[in-house]
Coordinates of C-alpha atoms in Angstrom, one line a residue:
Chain A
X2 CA 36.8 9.0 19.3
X3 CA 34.4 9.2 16.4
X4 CA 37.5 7.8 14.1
X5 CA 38.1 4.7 16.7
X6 CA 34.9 3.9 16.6
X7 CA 34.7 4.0 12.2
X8 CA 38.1 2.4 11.5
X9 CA 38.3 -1.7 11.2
X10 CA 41.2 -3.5 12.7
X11 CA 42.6 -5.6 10.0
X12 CA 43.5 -9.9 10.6
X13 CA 45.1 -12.1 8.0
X14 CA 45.4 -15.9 8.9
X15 CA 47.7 -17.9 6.3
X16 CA 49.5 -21.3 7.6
X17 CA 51.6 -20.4 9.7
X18 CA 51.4 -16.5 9.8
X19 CA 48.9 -14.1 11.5
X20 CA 49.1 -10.3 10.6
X21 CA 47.2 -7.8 12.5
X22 CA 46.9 -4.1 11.8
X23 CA 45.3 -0.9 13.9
X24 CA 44.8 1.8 12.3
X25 CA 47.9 4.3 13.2
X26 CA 49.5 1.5 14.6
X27 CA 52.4 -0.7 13.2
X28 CA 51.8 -4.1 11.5
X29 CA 52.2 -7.2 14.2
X30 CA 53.2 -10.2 12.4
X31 CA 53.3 -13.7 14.3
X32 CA 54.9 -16.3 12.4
X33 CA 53.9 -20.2 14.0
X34 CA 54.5 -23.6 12.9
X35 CA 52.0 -24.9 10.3
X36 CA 50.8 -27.8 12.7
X37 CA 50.0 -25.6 15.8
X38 CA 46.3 -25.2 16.3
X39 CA 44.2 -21.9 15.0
X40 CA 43.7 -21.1 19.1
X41 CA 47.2 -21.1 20.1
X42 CA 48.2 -18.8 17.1
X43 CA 45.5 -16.5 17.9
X44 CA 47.0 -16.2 21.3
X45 CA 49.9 -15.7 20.5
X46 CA 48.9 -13.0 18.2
X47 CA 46.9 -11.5 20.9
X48 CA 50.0 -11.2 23.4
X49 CA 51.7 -10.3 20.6
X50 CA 49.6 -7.1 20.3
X51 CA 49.6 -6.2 23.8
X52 CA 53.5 -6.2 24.2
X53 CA 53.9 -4.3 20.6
X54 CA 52.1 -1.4 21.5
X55 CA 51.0 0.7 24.6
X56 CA 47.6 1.9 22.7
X57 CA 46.2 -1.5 22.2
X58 CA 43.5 -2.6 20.1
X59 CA 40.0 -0.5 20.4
X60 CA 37.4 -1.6 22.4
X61 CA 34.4 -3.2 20.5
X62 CA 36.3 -2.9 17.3
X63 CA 35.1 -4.0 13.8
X64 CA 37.4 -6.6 12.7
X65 CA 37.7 -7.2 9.0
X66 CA 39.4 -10.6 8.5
X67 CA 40.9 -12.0 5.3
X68 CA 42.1 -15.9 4.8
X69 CA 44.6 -16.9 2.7
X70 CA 43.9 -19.1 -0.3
X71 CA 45.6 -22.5 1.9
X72 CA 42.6 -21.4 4.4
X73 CA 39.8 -20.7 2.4
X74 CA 40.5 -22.1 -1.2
X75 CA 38.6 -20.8 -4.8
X76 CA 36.1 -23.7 -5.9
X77 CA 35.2 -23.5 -9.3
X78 CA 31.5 -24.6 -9.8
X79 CA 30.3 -26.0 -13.2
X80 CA 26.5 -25.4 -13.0
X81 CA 24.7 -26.7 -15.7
X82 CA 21.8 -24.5 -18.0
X83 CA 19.0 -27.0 -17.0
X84 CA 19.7 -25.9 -13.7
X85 CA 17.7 -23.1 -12.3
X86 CA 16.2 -23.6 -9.1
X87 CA 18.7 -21.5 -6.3
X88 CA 18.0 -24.6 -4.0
X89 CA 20.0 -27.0 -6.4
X90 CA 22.4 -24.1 -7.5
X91 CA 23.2 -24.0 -3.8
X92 CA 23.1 -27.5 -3.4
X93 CA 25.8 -28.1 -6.2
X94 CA 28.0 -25.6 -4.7
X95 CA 28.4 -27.1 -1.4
X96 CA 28.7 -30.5 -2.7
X97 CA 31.5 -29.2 -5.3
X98 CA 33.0 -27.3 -2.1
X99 CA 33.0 -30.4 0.1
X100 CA 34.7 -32.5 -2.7
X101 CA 37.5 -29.6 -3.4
X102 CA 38.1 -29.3 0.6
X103 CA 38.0 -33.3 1.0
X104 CA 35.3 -33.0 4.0
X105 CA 31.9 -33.6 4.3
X106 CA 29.2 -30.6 3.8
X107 CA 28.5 -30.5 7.4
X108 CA 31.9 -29.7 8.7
X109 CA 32.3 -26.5 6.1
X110 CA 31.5 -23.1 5.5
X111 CA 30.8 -22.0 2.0
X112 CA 29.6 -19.0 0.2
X113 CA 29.4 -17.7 -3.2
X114 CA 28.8 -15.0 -5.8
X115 CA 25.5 -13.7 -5.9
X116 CA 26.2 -13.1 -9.7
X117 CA 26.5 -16.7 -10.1
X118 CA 29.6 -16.1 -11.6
X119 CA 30.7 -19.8 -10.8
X120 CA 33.2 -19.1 -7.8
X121 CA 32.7 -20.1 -4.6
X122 CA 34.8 -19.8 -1.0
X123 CA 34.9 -22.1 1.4
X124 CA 36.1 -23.3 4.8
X125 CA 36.0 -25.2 8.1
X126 CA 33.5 -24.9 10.5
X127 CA 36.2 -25.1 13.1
X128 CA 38.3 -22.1 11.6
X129 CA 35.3 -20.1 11.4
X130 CA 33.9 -20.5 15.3
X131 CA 37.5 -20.6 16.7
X132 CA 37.5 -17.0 14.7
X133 CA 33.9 -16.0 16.5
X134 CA 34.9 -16.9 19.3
X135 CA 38.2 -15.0 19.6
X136 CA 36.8 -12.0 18.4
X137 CA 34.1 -12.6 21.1
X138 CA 36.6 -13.2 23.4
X139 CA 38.7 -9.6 22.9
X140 CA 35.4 -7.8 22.5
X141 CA 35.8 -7.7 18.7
X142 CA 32.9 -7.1 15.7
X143 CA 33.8 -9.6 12.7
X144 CA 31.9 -7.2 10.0
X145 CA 33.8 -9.0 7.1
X146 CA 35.5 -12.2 6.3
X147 CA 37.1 -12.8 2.8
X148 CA 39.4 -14.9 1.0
X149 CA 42.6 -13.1 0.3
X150 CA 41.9 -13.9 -3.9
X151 CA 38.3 -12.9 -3.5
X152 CA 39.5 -9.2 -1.7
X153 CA 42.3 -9.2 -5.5
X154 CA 39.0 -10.0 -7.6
X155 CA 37.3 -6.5 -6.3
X156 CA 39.9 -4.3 -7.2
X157 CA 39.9 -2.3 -10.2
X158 CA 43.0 -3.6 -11.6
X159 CA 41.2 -7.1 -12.0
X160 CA 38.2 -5.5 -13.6
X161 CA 39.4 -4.7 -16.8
X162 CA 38.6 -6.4 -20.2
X163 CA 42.1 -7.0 -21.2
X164 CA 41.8 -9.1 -17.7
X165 CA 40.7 -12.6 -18.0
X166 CA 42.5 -14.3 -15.4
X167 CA 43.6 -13.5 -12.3
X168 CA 46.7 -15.5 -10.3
X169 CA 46.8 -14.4 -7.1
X170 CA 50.0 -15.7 -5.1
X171 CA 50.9 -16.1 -1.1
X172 CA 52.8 -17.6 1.1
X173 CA 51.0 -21.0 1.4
X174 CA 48.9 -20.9 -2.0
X175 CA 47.8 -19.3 -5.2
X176 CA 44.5 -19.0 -6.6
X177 CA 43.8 -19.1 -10.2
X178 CA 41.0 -17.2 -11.0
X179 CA 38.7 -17.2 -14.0
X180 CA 35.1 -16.2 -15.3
X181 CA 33.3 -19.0 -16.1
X182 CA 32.3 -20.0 -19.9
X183 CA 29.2 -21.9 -20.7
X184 CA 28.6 -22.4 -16.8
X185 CA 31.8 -23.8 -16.3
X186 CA 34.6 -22.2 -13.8
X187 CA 37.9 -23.4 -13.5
X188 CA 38.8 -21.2 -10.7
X189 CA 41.2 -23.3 -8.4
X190 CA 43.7 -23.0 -5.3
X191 CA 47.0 -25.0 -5.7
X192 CA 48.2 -25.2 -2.0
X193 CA 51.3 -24.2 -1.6
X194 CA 54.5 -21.8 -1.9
X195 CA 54.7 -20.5 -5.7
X196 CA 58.5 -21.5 -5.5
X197 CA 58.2 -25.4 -5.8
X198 CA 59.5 -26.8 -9.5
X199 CA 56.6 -27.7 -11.5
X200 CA 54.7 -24.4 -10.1
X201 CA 54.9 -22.7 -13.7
X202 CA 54.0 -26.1 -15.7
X203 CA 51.0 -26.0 -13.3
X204 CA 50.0 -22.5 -13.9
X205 CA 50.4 -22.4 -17.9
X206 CA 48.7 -25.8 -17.9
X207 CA 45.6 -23.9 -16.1
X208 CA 45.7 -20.9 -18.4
X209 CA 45.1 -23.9 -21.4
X210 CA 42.4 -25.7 -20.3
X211 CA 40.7 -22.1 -18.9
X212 CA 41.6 -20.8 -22.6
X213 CA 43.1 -17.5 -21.3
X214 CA 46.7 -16.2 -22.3
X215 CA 49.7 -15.6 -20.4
X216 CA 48.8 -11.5 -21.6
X217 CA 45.6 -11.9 -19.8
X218 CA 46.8 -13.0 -16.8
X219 CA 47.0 -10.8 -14.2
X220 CA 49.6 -11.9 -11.4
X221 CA 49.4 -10.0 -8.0
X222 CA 51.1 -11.1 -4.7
X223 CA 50.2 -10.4 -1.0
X224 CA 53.9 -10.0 1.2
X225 CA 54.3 -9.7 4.9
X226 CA 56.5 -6.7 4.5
X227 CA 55.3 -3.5 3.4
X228 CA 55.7 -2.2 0.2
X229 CA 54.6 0.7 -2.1
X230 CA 51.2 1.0 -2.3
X231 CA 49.7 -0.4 -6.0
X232 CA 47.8 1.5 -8.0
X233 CA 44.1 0.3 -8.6
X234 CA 45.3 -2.8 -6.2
X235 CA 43.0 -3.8 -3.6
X236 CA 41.5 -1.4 -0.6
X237 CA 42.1 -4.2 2.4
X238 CA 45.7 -4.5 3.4
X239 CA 47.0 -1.9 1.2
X240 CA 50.4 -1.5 1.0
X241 CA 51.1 -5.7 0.8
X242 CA 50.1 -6.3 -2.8
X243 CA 52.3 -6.1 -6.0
X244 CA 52.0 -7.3 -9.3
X245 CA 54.5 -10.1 -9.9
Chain B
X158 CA 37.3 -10.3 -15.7
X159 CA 33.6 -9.7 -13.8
X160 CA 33.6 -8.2 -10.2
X161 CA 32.5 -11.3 -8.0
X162 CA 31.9 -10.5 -4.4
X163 CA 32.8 -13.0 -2.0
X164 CA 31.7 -12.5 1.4
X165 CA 31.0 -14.8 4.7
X166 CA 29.7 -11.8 6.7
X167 CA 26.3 -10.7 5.7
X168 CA 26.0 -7.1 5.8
X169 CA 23.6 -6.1 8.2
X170 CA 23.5 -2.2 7.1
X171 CA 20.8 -3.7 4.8
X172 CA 18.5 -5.0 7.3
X173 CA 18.4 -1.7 8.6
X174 CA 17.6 -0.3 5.2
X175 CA 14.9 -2.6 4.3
X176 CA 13.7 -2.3 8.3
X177 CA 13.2 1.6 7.5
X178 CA 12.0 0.6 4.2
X179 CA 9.0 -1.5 5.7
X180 CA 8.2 1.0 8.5
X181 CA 7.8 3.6 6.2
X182 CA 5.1 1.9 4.1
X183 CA 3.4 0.6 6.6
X184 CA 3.5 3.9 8.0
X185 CA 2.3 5.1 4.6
X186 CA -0.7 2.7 4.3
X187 CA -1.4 3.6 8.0
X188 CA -1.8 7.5 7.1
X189 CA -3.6 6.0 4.1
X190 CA -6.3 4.1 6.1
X191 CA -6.8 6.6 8.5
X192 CA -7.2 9.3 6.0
X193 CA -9.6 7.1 3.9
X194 CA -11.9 5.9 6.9
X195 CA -11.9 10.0 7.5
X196 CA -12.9 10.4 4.2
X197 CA -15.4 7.9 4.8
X198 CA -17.0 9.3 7.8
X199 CA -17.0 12.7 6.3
X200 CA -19.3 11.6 3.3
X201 CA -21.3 9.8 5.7
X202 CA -21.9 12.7 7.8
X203 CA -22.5 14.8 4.4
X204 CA -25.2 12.0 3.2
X205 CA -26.8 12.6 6.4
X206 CA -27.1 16.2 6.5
X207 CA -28.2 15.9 2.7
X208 CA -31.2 13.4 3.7
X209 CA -32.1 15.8 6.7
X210 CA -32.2 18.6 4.2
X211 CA -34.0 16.8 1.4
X212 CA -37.1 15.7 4.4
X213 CA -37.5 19.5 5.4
X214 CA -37.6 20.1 1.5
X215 CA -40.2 17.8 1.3
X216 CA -41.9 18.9 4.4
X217 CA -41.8 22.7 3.5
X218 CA -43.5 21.4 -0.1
X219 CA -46.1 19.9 1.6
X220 CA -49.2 21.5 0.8
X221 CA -50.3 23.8 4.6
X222 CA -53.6 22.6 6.1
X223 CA -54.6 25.2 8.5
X224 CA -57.7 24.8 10.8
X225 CA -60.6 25.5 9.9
X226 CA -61.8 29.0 11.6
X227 CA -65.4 29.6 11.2
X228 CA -65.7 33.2 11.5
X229 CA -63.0 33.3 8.4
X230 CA -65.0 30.4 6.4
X231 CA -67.8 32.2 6.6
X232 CA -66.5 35.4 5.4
X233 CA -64.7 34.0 2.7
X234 CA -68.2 32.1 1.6
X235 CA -69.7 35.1 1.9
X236 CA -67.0 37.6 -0.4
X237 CA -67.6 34.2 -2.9
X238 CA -71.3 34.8 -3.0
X239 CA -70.7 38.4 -3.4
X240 CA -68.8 37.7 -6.7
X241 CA -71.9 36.1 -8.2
X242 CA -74.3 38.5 -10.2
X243 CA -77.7 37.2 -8.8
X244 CA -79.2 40.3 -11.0
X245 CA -80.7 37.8 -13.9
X246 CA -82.0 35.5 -11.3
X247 CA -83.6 38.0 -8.7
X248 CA -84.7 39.9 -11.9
X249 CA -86.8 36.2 -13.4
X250 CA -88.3 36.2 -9.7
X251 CA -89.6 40.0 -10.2
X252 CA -91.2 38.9 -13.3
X253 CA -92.7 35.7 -12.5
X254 CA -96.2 37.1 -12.1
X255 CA -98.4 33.8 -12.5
X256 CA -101.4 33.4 -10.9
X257 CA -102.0 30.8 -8.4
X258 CA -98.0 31.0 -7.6
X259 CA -96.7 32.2 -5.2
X260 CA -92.9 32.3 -3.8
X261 CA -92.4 30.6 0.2
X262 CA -89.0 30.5 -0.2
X263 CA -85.6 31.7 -1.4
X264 CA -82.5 29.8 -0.4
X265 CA -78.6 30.3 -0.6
X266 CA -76.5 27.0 -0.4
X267 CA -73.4 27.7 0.2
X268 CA -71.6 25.2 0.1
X269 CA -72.7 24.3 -3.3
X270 CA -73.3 27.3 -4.1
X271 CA -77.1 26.7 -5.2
X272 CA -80.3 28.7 -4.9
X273 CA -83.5 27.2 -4.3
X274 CA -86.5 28.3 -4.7
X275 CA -89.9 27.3 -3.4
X276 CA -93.4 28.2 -4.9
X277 CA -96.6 27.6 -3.5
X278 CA -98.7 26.2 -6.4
X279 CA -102.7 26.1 -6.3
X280 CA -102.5 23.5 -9.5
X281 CA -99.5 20.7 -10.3
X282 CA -99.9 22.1 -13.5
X283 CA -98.0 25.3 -13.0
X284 CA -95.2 23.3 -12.3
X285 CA -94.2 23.0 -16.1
X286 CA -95.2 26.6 -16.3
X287 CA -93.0 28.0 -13.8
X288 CA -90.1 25.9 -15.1
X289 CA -90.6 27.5 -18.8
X290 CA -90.5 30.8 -16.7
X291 CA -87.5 30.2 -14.4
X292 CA -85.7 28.9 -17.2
X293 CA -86.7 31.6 -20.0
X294 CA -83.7 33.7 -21.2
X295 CA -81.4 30.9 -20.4
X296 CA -79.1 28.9 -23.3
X297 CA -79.8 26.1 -20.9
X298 CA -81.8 25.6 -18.6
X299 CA -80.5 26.2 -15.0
X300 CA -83.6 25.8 -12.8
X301 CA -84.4 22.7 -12.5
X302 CA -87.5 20.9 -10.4
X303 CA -86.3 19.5 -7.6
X304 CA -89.4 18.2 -6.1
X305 CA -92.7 18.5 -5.6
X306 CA -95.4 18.0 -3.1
X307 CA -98.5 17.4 -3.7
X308 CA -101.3 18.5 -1.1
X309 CA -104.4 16.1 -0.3
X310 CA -107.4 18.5 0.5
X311 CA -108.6 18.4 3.5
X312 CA -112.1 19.2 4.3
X313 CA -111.1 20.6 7.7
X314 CA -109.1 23.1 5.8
X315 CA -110.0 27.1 5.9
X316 CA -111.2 28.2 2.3
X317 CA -108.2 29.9 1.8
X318 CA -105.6 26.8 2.5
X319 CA -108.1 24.6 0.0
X320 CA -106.5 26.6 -2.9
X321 CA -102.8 25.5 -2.4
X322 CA -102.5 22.1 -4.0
X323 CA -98.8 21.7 -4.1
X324 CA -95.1 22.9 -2.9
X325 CA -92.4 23.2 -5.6
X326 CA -88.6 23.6 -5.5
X327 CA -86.7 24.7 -8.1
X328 CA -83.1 24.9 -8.0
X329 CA -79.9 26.0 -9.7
X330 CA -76.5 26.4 -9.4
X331 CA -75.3 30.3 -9.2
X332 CA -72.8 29.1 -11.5
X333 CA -75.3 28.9 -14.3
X334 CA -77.7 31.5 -13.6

């Protein structure tokens, strides 16, 4: 009981696709149309799970969730030296954030690096109490919610020297991720699949302007079907990354 | 590249920490307080008991004043006078042998430890005389006159009365003599 009560249930939201993982318990993938609303594809992820397996999902369950880039994009913040007071830094962040997402500051979300490393995540108020209130809903404990590209940045593959850019590539976006130089961060999220013509152009033209080589670069991908499980790759949803 | 941590969820574990973190100092300062105002009350209580102590000090110090018991005053004045060698003096009184003198009166003060003596003089002259007499043998002079009276005749005096003219009193302190 002890171990039920210890282990998280795992949720990943892309555009259309919702993965949800107990531990001990097989993956449940729900694929939707990109246009249906976040509530009817929780739904259906929740009768999903009942149907898949007799156990169910635990009772009052931590619930770590994890958004793909398409859902909660990179936003690379260029804060200038003069600025030092944390209520402009913060300030400058959301306004860069509302800009990137193309909505006004009151209807997002946003957070960033402690570090001040020049990265921020953000998304929409509506995603995150439709979340809230599912989890409410199925008597579940949100204890984490992270970008997909912010869960790659964490794992010690990424945190090496010879690492200096990080591409980080799913179903519905890839991040580009970067450290910033002289207060400047060109992390950014190009919405949509990696397979479109012009993809590469895109990418290489990045790597320019951030000044990083195709050598530092670091490519990982996050599948829906399980693979073997990377070394030094990320602890969330192990067993879905690879290195493209 | 550097670890950035992106995270919507605050972590609440820390709360807890900081929450245990607070309690215990002010738990600390509380044991501190309450130790210090015992500290505080102890060193009063000693500064009491040290003032108590130091006003029996100075009450034992004090010099005693008993009562005054007669009986024993009187003993003690007399084992004083006893310590004085009145030899010399009664021994000048043995040897006074001046006519027309003659002693009335010897007297022990003792309180101020002085002897008076009072002679019956038929002539104010022996006065001087018996002072060179009293005083002979002395460095200085102890005896000294104290006063003397002077008789008016009377005619309705016996014969014998008509010679005493005067009363003289002499005295010294037991000290000198």
């Amino acid at each position: 009981m002890w171990s039920v009560w210890s282990d998280s249930v795992d949720l990943y939201l892309a555009q259309g696709l919702a993965m949800f993982k107990v531990p001990g318990q097989d993956v449940v993938v729900v694929r939707s149309p990109m246009t249906l609303p976040l509530e009817r594809v929780l739904a259906n992820l929740w009768g999903s799970l009942q149907t898949a397996s007799t156990a169910g999902v635990p009772k009052r369950a931590k619930l770590r969730v994890v958004l793909s880039g398409a859902m909660c994009p990179a936003v690379g913040v260029s804060i200038p030296p003069a600025v030092t007071q944390w209520e402009e830094v913060r300030q400058l962040v959301a306004a860069t954030a509302a800009q990137v997402m193309g909505i006004g500051v009151e209807h997002l979300v946003w957070t960033s690096d402690p570090l001040r490393t020049g990265v921020a995540a953000a998304t929409t108020t509506a995603l995150w109490a439709e979340l809230h209130r599912w989890a409410e809903q199925h008597q579940l404990r949100i204890t984490s919610l992270q970008p997909t590209w912010g869960v790659a940045m964490q794992c010690a593959a990424a945190r090496t020297r010879q690492v200096r850019a990080l591409l980080v590539q799913e179903s519905d976006a890839v991040t580009l991720l970067a450290d910033g130089v002289g207060g400047h961060n060109a992390s950014t999220t190009l919405v949509g699949p990696a397979d479109t013509a012009g993809f590469e152009s895109s990418v290489r033209r990045w790597l320019v302007g951030a000044d990083v080589s195709t050598e530092e670069l670091l490519r990982l991908s996050f599948d829906v079907p399980p693979r073997e499980i990377l070394a030094r790759g990320p602890d969330i949803w192990t067993g879905h990354w690879g290195i493209v | 590249m550097k670890c950035a941590r992106i995270e919507f969820i605050e972590d609440r574990r820390w709360r807890w920490v900081w929450l245990a973190a607070a309690v215990v100092a002010v738990g600390g300062l509380a044991v501190f307080a309450w130790q210090a105002r015992q500290e505080h009350w102890r060193v009063h209580a000693a500064q009491t008991q040290l003032a108590a102590a130091q006003q029996r000090l100075v009450k034992l110090a004090a010099p005693v004043i008993t009562p005054a018991n007669a009986r024993q005053a009187s003993a003690v004045d007399a084992a004083k006078l006893l310590q004085y060698d009145l030899s010399k003096a009664l021994t000048v009184l043995e040897s006074v042998k001046e006519r027309g003198v003659r002693l009335r009166g010897l007297t022990l003060e003792l309180p101020s430890n002085v002897m008076r003596l009072e002679y019956e003089l038929d002539s104010t002259t022996k006065a001087a005389t018996m002072g060179e007499l009293l005083n002979g043998g002395y460095e200085k002079a102890p005896w000294q006159l104290e006063s003397l009276n002077v008789t008016v005749p009377s005619q309705q005096r016996e014969p014998a009365q008509a010679a005493s003219l005067a009363r003289g009193v002499w005295s010294a302190k037991l000290s000198e003599l």
